[in-house]
Amino acid sequence: MNDSPEREPITQTQTSPGMGQSFLRLEDEALLTGQAQFLDDVPMDGVLHACFVRSPHAHARIRSIDLSAARALPGVHGVFAAQDLLGELTHWRMPLGFAFAVLPENTVPFVLARDEVAFVGEAIAVVVAQSRHLAEDAAALVTIDFEVLPGISDVRRALEADAPLVRTELESNVLQHYTLAYGEVDAAFEGADIIIEESFSAHRGCAHPIEGRGVLARLDAAGNEMTVWSSTQMAHELHYTLALMLGHREDQLRVITPDVGGGFGAKFMIYPEEIVIPAVARLLRRPVKWVEDRRENFLTSIQERDQFWTMSLAADKDGHIRGLRGHFIHDHGAYTPQGTNVPYNAASSMTGPYKVPAFSLTADVVYTNKVPVATVRGAGYPQAAFVMDRLMDRLAQQTGMDSIRCRELNLIPASKIPYTKPLKSRAGVPLVIDSGDFPRMQAMAEDAMDRDGFEQRRQDSLAQGRYRGQSLANAVKPTGRGPYESATVKIFPSGRIAVFTGALAMGQGIKTSLAQLCAAYFGVDPGGVDVHAGDTRHIGFGMGGFASRQSLMAGTAVEQASTQLRQKVLQTAATVLKVPESTLDIAFGIVSSSASPETVSLARLAMLLKGVPGYSLPIKTDPGLECTAHFHCDEQAYAGSTHACEVEVDATTGAIEIKRYLAVQDCGNLINPMIVEGQVVGGVVHGLGNALFEHMAYDAEGQPLSTTCAEYLLPTAPEVPDIDVLFCPSPTRLNPLGVKGVGECSTIAVAAAVISAVEHALAPLNVRINEFPLSPMRLLELIDQATQKHNKTGTLP
């Protein structure tokens, strides 16, 4: 690849005055100066600290629980098992998050386990004390009599007929079995010149935000009003769930999300701890706080992956795909806290940006005695993209084609966009790729890869005893999940402008982007707009942060509310200044007219619309300078990418060094290009962790083996290369801004691109890689297997 690829200019349609400018992030000053307020920083007098008593076993019956010694410890204010919360909870089990699919009632986790535990770390009791260390000391004194039962770690074993049940209340370890299909797949295979059969796997990983989960709850005894602070991606969903589970009046309940140190999907659900802490705070009439430590994060925060695929691809001899069919097993963990969207996403997105005339994929969603599975950044799409692009490499090898030309041959052409796949989303909505130019993205990546210079670089690496390879991969993902997002824009009599939104900030710069969109309508700098997100008191409805949705959904809501409010400002100013509305403009918070030297400030207009007793408002309107918009959109805008990777591999140690990484992204029009590029880089780094480092290991019985960052490796600065980002915008028509999501999209193609490049480097050794993550030790095993095969068959040169 070129050391400094020539960057194409970003070409996008200018749909809003606030689009396309790289303002510095408003969030950063507080973060860099230590003024940000995360959950553990919220000041609170008299706060008590909680520690959970968790199961040390992957599967066991609870015969008895003795809390007496813990309760007797000085400084302990309460110790609670499930039965102690009788009267505080309306249900013993958690509600199913996004309960649109029909699932068994016994699939959801308990608030606190009563009779049986099904994974290491499952909460059984909670201790509340003067300090965290006292609470931990008391938790160690809780005595539980367990009857240890067989545990299952390997999802393939759980699927076998003689496997013990993951929970004794289950009738089967299989939660779901279904097939997604279209076209005449059997006929496609019967007439095929080429049939490829391969197996693939993707191991478990975690989200690991730098800030773990946490909850703080306080009851105002005088008014019975409860305030709950939570490091969550879903403030309004938590508000609803607390009202349901605690029987607390909605109007006497407020949920606040302070600064969030990352989510990546781990905080995109409601956990039992978020119910227990407010329950005991109400019971004790004292503020109670729990902050997850890193070990708890390993043991209890949701994880993703552990999938095993067996796939067959049929093609003509010229490389055109005819059909795709297969089966995959998805490890779902011990419970279902939030639906089964991860395996469905993987199944329904399998074909990616490629033309596949016939398709059939059977899925088994299976319980194991491990942490429950839900969405981590990418939410099933990276696994499917990995399998599909590995199959594309196999097809290229079978036909003798160049791997890039093979992909190009099968990409959906721009002339076929919008492209409807004959499948539906889990909500029953047709899968329509609404926009994009996949061949152009791949061509941009190929141009920047410097394929002409690769052979010389390969020879240079060989001279140093290392192998060099390069490859690319394609991906596409729906973004902007609806059905709506809310925003209120308000100008105060002080002249300050505020945005209140149901979206949620968690480090991705959403406050800057929303301020930027709003500020342009009132002629002020984005720093003149205060953005309030994640507070249920400020706005009644909101969906939160997930599914690469916030710039699309919340951004459009802010755009609509700002447009309406600007119109109200101009109408009022025209009356006050006695000039035609068409002569007005707003700059620096001042409304001026080309027909008059007189001006009026936004602050003055807001004061006038506040009203004076006995006097009419300047215009016939509702009081105040305030407008609210709810942007509705059920369809999703598809964002695409092509990623290219070049690696150097040491076959004697298994070390892999990424020499260059390039991401070509289509995220529609860009609000703030600098922030978008940062999101892309972050997504790539997350994907590199998935591809080469992160492995959440368990033993055969379900005991976790990776419970610190010494055993579970994350990419750090020395392992991360410079990442070049190119944009190829294809604006969507599904929202007036033409924007698409970006937060997850740059993660999806990474594992496919990296593993393909490693395999290309080791082509002289005939190594085949159908799995991730790929550790040095595992790579040495694969090299050894290829060598042994050569010794038996003589297939290597």
Short mmCIF file of N, CA, C and O in Angstrom, two decimals, residues 82-90 92 245-246 282-283:
data_model
loop_
_atom_site.label_atom_id
_atom_site.label_comp_id
_atom_site.label_asym_id
_atom_site.label_seq_id
_atom_site.Cartn_x
_atom_site.Cartn_y
_atom_site.Cartn_z
N ALA A 82 -33.03 -13.02 47.62
CA ALA A 82 -34.25 -12.78 46.85
C ALA A 82 -35.47 -12.65 47.76
O ALA A 82 -36.29 -11.74 47.61
N GLN A 83 -35.59 -13.57 48.73
CA GLN A 83 -36.79 -13.56 49.57
C GLN A 83 -36.90 -12.30 50.43
O GLN A 83 -37.99 -11.91 50.85
N ASP A 84 -35.76 -11.63 50.68
CA ASP A 84 -35.76 -10.41 51.47
C ASP A 84 -36.31 -9.22 50.70
O ASP A 84 -36.59 -8.17 51.27
N LEU A 85 -36.45 -9.38 49.37
CA LEU A 85 -37.00 -8.31 48.55
C LEU A 85 -38.47 -8.51 48.24
O LEU A 85 -39.04 -7.80 47.42
N LEU A 86 -39.08 -9.49 48.91
CA LEU A 86 -40.52 -9.69 48.77
C LEU A 86 -41.25 -8.41 49.19
O LEU A 86 -41.03 -7.86 50.24
N GLY A 87 -42.09 -7.93 48.31
CA GLY A 87 -42.80 -6.67 48.57
C GLY A 87 -42.15 -5.48 47.91
O GLY A 87 -42.81 -4.45 47.70
N GLU A 88 -40.85 -5.61 47.59
CA GLU A 88 -40.16 -4.53 46.88
C GLU A 88 -40.19 -4.75 45.36
O GLU A 88 -40.11 -3.79 44.59
N LEU A 89 -40.28 -6.02 44.94
CA LEU A 89 -40.28 -6.36 43.53
C LEU A 89 -41.66 -6.84 43.10
O LEU A 89 -42.37 -7.50 43.86
N THR A 90 -42.03 -6.52 41.88
CA THR A 90 -43.30 -7.02 41.33
C THR A 90 -43.11 -8.36 40.62
O THR A 90 -44.07 -9.08 40.39
N TRP A 92 -40.07 -11.79 40.17
CA TRP A 92 -38.81 -12.38 40.55
C TRP A 92 -37.81 -12.39 39.39
O TRP A 92 -36.61 -12.40 39.61
N MET A 245 -40.78 -3.04 37.51
CA MET A 245 -40.26 -4.03 38.46
C MET A 245 -40.41 -3.61 39.92
O MET A 245 -40.49 -4.46 40.81
N LEU A 246 -40.41 -2.30 40.17
CA LEU A 246 -40.53 -1.82 41.55
C LEU A 246 -41.94 -1.34 41.87
O LEU A 246 -42.22 -0.98 43.02
N ARG A 282 -34.59 2.04 48.31
CA ARG A 282 -35.93 2.38 48.79
C ARG A 282 -36.22 1.69 50.11
O ARG A 282 -36.84 2.27 51.02
N LEU A 283 -35.76 0.47 50.25
CA LEU A 283 -35.99 -0.30 51.48
C LEU A 283 -35.25 0.32 52.66
O LEU A 283 -35.80 0.43 53.77
#
